[in-house]
mmCIF file of C-alpha atoms and ligand atoms in Angstrom:
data_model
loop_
_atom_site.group_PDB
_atom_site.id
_atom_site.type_symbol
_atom_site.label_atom_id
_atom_site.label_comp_id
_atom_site.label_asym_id
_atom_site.label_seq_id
_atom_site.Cartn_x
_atom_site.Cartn_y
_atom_site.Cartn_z
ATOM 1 C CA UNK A 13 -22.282 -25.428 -9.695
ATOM 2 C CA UNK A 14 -23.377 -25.802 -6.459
ATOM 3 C CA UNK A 15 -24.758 -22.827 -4.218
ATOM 4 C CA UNK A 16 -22.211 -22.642 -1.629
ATOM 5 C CA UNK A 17 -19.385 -22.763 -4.824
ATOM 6 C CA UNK A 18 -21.361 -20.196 -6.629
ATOM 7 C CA UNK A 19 -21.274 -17.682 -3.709
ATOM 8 C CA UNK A 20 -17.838 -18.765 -2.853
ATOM 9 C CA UNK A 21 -16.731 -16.730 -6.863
ATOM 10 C CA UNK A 22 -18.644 -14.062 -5.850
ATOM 11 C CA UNK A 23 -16.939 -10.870 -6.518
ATOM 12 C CA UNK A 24 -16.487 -8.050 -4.309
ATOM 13 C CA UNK A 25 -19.055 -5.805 -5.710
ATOM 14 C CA UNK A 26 -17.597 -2.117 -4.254
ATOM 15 C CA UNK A 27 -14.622 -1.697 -4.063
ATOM 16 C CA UNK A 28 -13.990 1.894 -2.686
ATOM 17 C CA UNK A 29 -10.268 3.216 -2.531
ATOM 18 C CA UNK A 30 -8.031 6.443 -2.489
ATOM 19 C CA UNK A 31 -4.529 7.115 -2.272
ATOM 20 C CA UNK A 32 -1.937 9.229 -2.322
ATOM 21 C CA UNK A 33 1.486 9.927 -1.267
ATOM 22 C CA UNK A 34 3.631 12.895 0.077
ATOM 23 C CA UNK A 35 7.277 13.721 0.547
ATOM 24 C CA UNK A 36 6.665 15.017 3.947
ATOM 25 C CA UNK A 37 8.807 17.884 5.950
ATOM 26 C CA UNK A 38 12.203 16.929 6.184
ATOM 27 C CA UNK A 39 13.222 14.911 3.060
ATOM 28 C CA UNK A 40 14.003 16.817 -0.443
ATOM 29 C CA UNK A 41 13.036 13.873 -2.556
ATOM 30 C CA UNK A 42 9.588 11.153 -2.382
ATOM 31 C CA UNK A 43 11.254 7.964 -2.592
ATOM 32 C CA UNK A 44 7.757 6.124 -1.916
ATOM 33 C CA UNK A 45 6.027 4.576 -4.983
ATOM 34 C CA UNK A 46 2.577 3.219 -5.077
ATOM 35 C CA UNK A 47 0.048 1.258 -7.621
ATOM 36 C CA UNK A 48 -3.302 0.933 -7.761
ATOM 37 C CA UNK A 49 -3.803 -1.435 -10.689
ATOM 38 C CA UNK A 50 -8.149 -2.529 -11.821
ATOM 39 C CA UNK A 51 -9.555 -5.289 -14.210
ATOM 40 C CA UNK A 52 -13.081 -4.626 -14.042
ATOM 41 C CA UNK A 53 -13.543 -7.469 -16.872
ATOM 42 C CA UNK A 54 -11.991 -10.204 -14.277
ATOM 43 C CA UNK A 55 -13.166 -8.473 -10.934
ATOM 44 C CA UNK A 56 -9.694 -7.670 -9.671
ATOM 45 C CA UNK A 57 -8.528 -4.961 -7.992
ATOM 46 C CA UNK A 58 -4.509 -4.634 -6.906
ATOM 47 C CA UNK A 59 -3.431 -2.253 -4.147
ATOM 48 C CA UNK A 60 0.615 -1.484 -3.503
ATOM 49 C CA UNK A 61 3.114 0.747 -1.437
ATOM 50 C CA UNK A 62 6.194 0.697 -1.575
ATOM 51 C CA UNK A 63 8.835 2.815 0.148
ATOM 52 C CA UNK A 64 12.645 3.013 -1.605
ATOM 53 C CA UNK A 65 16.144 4.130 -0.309
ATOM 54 C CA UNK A 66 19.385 4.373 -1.020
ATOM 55 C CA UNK A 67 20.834 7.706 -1.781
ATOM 56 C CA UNK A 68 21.624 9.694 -5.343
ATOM 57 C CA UNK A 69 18.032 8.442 -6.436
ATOM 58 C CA UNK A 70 18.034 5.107 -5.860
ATOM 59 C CA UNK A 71 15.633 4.505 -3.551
ATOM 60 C CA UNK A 72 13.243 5.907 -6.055
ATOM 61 C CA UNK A 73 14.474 3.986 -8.853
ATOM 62 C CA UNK A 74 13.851 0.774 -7.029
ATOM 63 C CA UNK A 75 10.214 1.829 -5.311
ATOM 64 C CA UNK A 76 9.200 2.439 -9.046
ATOM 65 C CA UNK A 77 10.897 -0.523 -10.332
ATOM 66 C CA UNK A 78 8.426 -2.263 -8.055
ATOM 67 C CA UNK A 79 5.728 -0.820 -8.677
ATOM 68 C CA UNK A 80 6.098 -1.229 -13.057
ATOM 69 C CA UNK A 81 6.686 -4.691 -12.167
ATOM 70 C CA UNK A 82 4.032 -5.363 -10.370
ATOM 71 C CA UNK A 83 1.797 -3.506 -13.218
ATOM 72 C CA UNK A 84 3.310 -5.837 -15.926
ATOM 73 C CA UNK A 85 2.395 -9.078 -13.984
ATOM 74 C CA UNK A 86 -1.004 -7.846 -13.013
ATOM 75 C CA UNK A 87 -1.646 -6.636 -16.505
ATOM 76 C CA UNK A 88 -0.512 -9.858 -18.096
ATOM 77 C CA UNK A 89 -1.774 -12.660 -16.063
ATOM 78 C CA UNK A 90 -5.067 -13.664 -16.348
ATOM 79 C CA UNK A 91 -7.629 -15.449 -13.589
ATOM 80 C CA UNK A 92 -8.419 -14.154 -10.307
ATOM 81 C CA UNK A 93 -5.413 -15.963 -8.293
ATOM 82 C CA UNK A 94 -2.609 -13.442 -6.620
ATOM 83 C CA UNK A 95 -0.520 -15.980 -6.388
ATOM 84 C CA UNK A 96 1.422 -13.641 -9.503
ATOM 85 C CA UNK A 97 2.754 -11.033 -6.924
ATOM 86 C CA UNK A 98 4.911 -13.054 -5.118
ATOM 87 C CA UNK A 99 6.264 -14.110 -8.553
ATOM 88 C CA UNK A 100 6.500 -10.513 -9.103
ATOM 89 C CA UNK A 101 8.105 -9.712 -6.366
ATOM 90 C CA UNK A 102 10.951 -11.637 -6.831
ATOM 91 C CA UNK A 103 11.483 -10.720 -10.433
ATOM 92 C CA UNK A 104 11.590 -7.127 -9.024
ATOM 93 C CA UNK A 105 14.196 -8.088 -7.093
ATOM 94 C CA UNK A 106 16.103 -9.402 -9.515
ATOM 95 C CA UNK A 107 15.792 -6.339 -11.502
ATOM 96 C CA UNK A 108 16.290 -3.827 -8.819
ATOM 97 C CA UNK A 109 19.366 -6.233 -7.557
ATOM 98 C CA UNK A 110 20.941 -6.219 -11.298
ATOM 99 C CA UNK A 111 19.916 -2.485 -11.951
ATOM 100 C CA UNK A 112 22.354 -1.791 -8.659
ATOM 101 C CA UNK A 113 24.900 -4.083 -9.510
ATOM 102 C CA UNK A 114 25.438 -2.289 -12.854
ATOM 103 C CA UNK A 115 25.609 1.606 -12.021
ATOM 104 C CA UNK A 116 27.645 2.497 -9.023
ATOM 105 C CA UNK A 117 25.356 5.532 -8.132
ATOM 106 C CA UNK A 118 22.148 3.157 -7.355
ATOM 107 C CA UNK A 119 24.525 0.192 -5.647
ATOM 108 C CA UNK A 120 22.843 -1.107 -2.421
ATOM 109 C CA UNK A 121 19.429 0.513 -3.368
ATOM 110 C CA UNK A 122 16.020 -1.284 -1.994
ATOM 111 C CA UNK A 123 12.856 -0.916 -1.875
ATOM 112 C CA UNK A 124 9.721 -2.434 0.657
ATOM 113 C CA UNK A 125 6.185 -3.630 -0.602
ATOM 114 C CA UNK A 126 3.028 -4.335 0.536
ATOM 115 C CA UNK A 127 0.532 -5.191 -1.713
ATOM 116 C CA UNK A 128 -3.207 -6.773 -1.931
ATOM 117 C CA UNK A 129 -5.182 -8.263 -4.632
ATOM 118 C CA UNK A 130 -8.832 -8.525 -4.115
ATOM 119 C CA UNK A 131 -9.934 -11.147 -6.542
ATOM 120 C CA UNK A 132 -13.176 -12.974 -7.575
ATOM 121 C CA UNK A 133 -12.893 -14.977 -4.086
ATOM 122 C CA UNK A 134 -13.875 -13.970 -0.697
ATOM 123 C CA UNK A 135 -10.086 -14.384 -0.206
ATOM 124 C CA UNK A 136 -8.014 -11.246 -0.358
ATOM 125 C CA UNK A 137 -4.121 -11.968 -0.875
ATOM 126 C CA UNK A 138 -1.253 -9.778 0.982
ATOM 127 C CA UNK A 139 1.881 -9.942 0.296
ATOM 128 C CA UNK A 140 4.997 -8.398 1.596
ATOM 129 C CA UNK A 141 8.689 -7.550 1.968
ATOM 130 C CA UNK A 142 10.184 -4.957 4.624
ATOM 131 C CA UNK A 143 7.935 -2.537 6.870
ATOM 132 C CA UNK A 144 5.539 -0.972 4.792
ATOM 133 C CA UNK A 145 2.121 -2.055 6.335
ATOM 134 C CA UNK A 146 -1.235 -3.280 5.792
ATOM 135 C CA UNK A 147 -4.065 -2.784 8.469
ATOM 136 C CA UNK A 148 -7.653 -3.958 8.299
ATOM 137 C CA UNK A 149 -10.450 -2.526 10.520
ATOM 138 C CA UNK A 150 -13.320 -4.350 11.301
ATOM 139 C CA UNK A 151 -15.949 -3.564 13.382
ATOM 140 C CA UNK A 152 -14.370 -0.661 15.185
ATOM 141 C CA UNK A 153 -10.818 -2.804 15.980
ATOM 142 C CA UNK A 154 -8.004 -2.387 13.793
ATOM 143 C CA UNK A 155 -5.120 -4.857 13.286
ATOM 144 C CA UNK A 156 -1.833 -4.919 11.373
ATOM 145 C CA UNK A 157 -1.895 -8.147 9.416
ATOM 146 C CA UNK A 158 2.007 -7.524 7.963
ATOM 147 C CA UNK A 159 5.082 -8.538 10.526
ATOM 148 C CA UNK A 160 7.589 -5.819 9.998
ATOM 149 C CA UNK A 161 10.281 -7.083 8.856
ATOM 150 C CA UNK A 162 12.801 -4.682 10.668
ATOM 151 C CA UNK A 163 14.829 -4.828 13.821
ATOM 152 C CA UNK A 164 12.447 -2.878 15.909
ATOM 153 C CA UNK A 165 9.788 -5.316 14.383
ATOM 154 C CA UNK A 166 11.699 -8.159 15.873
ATOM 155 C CA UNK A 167 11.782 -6.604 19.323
ATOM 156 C CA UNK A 168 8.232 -6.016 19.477
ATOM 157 C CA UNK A 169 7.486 -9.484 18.639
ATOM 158 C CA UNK A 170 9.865 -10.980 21.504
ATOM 159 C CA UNK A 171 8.282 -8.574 23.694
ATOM 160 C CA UNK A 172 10.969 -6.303 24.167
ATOM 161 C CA UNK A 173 9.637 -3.386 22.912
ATOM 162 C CA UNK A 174 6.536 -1.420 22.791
ATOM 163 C CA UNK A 175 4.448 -0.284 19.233
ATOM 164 C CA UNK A 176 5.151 3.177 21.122
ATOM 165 C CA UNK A 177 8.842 2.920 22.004
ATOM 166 C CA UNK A 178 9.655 1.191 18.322
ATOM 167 C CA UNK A 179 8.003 4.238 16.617
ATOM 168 C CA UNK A 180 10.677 6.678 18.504
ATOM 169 C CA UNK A 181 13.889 3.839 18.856
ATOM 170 C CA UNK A 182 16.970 5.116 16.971
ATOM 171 C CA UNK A 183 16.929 1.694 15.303
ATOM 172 C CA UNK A 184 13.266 2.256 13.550
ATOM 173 C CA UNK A 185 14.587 2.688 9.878
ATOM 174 C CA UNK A 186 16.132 -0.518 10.106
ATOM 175 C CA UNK A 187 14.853 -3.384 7.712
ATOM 176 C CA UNK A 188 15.702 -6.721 7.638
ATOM 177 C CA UNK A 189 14.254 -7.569 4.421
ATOM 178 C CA UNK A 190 14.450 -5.267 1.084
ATOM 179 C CA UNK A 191 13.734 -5.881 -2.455
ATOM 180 C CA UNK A 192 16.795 -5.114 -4.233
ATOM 181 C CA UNK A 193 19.706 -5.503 -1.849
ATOM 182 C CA UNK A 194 20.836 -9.499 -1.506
ATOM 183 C CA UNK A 195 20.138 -11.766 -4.756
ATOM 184 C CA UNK A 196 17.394 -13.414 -3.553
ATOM 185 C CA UNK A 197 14.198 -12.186 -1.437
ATOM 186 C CA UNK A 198 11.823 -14.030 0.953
ATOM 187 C CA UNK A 199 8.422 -12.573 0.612
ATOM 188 C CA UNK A 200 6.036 -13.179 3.178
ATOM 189 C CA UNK A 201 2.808 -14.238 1.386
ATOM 190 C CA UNK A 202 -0.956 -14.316 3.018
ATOM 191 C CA UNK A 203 -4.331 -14.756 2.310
ATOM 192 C CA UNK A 204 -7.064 -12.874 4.489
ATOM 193 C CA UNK A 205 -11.291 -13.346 4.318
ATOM 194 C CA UNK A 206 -12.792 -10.478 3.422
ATOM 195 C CA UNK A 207 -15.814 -9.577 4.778
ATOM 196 C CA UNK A 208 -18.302 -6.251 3.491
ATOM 197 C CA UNK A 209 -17.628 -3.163 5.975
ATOM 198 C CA UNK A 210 -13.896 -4.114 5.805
ATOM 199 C CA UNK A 211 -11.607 -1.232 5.550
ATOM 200 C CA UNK A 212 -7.929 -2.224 4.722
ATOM 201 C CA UNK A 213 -4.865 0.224 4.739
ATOM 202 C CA UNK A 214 -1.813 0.156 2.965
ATOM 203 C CA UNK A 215 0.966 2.127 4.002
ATOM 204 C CA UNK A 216 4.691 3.230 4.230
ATOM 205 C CA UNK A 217 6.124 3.956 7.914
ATOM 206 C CA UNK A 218 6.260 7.471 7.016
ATOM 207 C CA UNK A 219 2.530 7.444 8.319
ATOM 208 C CA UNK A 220 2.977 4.576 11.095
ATOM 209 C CA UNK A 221 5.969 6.094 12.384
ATOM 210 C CA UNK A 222 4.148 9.144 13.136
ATOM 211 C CA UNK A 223 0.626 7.805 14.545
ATOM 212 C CA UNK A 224 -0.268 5.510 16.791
ATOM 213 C CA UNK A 225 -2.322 2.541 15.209
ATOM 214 C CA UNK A 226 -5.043 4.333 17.736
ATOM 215 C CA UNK A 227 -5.087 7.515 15.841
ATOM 216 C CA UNK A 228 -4.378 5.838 12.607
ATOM 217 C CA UNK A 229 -8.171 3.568 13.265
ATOM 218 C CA UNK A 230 -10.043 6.816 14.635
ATOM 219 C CA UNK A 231 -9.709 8.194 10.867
ATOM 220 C CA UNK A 232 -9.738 5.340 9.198
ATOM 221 C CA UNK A 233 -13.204 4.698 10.827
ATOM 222 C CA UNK A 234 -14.856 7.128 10.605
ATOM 223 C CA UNK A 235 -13.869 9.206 7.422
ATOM 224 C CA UNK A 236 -14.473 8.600 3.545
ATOM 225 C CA UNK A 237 -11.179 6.946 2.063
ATOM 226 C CA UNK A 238 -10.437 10.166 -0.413
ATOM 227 C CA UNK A 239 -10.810 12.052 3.104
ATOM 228 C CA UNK A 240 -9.159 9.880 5.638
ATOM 229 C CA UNK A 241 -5.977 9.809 3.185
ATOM 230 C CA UNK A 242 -5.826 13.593 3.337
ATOM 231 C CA UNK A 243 -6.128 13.678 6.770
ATOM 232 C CA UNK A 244 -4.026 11.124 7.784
ATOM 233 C CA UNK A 245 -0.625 12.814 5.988
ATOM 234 C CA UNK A 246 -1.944 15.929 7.546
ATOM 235 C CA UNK A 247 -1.448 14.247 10.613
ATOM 236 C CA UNK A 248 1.666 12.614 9.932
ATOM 237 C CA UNK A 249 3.076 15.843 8.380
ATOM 238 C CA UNK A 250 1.753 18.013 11.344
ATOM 239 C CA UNK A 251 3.731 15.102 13.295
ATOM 240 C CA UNK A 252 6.991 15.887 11.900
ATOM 241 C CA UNK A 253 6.769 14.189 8.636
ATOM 242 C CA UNK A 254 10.241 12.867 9.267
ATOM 243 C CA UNK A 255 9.781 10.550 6.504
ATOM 244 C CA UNK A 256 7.734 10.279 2.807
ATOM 245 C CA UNK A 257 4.304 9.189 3.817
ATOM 246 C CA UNK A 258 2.166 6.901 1.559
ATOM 247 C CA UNK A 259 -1.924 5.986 2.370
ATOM 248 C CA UNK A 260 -3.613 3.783 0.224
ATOM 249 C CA UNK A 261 -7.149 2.437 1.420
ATOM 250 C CA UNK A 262 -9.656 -0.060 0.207
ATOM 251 C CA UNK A 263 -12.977 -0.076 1.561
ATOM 252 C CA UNK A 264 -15.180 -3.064 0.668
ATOM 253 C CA UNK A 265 -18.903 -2.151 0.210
ATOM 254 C CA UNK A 266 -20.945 -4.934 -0.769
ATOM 255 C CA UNK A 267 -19.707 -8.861 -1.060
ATOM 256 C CA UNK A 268 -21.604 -11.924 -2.018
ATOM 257 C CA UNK A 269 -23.414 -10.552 -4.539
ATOM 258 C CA UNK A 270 -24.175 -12.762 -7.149
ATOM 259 C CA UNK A 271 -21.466 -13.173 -9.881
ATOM 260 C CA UNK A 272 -20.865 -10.874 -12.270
ATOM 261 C CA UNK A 273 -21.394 -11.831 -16.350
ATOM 262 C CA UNK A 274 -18.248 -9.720 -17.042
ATOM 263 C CA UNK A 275 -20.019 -7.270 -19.219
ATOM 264 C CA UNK A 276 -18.769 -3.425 -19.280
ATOM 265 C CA UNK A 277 -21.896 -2.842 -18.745
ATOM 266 C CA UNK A 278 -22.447 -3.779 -15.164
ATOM 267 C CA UNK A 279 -19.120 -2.186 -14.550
ATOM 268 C CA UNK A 280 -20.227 0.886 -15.236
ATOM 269 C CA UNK A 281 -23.124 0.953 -13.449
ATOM 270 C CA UNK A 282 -21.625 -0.100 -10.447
ATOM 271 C CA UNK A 283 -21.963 1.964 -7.198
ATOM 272 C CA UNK A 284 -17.394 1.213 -7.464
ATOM 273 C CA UNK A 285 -17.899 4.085 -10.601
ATOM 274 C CA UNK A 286 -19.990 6.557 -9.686
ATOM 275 C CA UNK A 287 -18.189 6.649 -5.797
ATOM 276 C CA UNK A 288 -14.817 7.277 -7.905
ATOM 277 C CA UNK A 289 -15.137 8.614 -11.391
ATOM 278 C CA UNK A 290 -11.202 9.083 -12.196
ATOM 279 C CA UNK A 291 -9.985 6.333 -14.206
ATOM 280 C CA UNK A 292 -8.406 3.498 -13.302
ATOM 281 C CA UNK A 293 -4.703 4.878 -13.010
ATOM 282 C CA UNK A 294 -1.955 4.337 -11.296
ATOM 283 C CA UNK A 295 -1.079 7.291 -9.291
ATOM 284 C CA UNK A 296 2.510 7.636 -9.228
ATOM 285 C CA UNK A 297 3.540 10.426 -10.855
ATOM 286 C CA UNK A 298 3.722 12.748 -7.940
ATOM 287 C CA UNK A 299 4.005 16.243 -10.465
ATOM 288 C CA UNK A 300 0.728 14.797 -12.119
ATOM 289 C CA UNK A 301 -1.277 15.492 -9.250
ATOM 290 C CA UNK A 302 -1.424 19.286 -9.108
ATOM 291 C CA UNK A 303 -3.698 19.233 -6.228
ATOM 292 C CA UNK A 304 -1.174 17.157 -4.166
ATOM 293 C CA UNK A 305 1.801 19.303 -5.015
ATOM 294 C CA UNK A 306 -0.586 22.193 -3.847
ATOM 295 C CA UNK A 307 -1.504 20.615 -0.273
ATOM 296 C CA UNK A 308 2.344 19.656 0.173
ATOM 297 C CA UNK A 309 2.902 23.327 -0.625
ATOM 298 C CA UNK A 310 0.180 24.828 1.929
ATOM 299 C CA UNK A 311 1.408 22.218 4.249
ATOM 300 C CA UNK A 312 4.990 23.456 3.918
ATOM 301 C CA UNK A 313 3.555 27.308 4.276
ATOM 302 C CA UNK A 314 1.806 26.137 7.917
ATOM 303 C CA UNK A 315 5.170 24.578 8.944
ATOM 304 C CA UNK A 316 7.186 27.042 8.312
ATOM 305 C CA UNK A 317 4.524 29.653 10.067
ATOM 306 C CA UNK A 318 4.530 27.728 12.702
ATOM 307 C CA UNK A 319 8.144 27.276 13.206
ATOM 308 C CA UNK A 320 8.926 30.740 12.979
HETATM 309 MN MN1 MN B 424 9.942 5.340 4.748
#
């Protein structure tokens, strides 16, 4: 194998990441869903958001729907490729489509997604459906690498409307694209260079909606993922919270490092385990995370203090 092939299977070494989601202020139920899916023994690491609706529990049916079926692809195909998600995006929406089409009380139920593989490649893949967003920053600028796939999304692009005046338009819930609602899904399908230093976040638009991609960068920059993801729904919840908000972040610590021989071993000893000892899980289960039901619960507390 030749040098330049050699480095070019070189696995992301660190892979630093934290998430967590939160129902917000206004909304009874979380109908956001996130994944954070690791194969240590193929170098791959699978990030996902995704951000449901339709009413009597539907849109969390379908966000999780998503999310298990992105699992069962990720768990069951093997070699570094993402190609897989798009294929498992549209076999969620076949399932989320069907799973509608069969019990009245979830009929017209989506979901969006956003999700990135980092693989044995300098090549991260993205891939998406709806408004749910992934960001990289890179040396101090920050840039939204989905398209949202909403009406207010289409506006900005044609230059009719501002970032700013799209966050607050009476329009902004609307999507153009879902998982789950027509038959068939287009899923918009990218591959990005990664480069060490990147930070990447994934994201419903319970958090966009609420910050500025300005305020959004500041603590994305300059804050320790497990941090900037509590921070950031503080924000968003001290914003309103209108909406669920969802953070996921990867931070990519070392690249080009020679590749790995796949043993355990190395795994373990990598900087990626000691800077996040929990295992690899996939942190869904909202009531599973005592902590996070106890933060939503102070953060309720300070709302209502301060609204009264
Ligand atoms: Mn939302």
């Amino acid at each position: 194998m030749s040098e330049a092939a050699e480095r070019s299977r070189s696995p992301i070494e660190v892979l630093e990441t934290a998430g967590a989601t939160d129902v917000g202020q206004v909304r009874m139920a979380n109908q956001d869903a996130f994944g954070e899916f690791r194969d240590e023994e193929q170098g791959r690491h699978l990030l996902l958001v995704a951000d449901g609706m339709g009413g009597h529990r539907g849109g969390e049916v379908a966000s999780q729907m998503t999310v298990d079926t992105v699992r069962d692809y990720f768990t069951s195909r093997s070699g570094p490729a993402g190609d897989f998600i798009e294929a498992a995006l549209h076999e969620a929406n076949t399932m989320v489509f069907d799973r509608a089409a069969a019990d009245g009380q979830l009929a017209g139920m989506g979901t969006t997604a956003v999700a990135m593989l980092f693989d044995q490649t300098p090549e991260a893949w993205i891939a998406h459906v709806g408004d749910s967003r992934c960001y990289r920053l890179r040396d101090g600028v920050m840039i939204q690498l989905t398209d949202d796939h909403s009406v207010v999304g289409e506006l900005v692009r044609r230059g009719q409307l501002t970032p700013d005046e799209a966050r607050v338009h009476p329009q902004s819930n609307e999507i153009l694209r879902a998982i789950g609602t027509q038959p068939e899904v287009l899923v918009d399908v990218q591959t990005v260079a990664v480069q060490a230093g990147d930070r990447y976040l994934l994201c419903s638009d319970g958090l966009s909606g609420m910050m500025t991609d300005d305020e959004i960068a500041d603590v994305l920059g300059s804050q320790a993922p497990e941090e900037a993801v509590r921070t950031l729904i503080d924000r968003a919840n001290l914003a309103g919270g209108t909406d669920n908000i969802t953070v996921q972040i990867g931070v990519v610590g070392a690249f080009g490092a020679p590749a790995r021989t796949g043993r355990p071993a190395d795994v373990q000893a990598s900087p990626a385990a000691t800077t996040r000892p929990s295992p690899p899980t996939e942190k869904i289960d909202f009531g599973a995370l005592p902590w996070l039901a106890a933060a939503a619960a102070i953060a309720l507390i300070a709302a209502w203090w301060l609204s009264s």
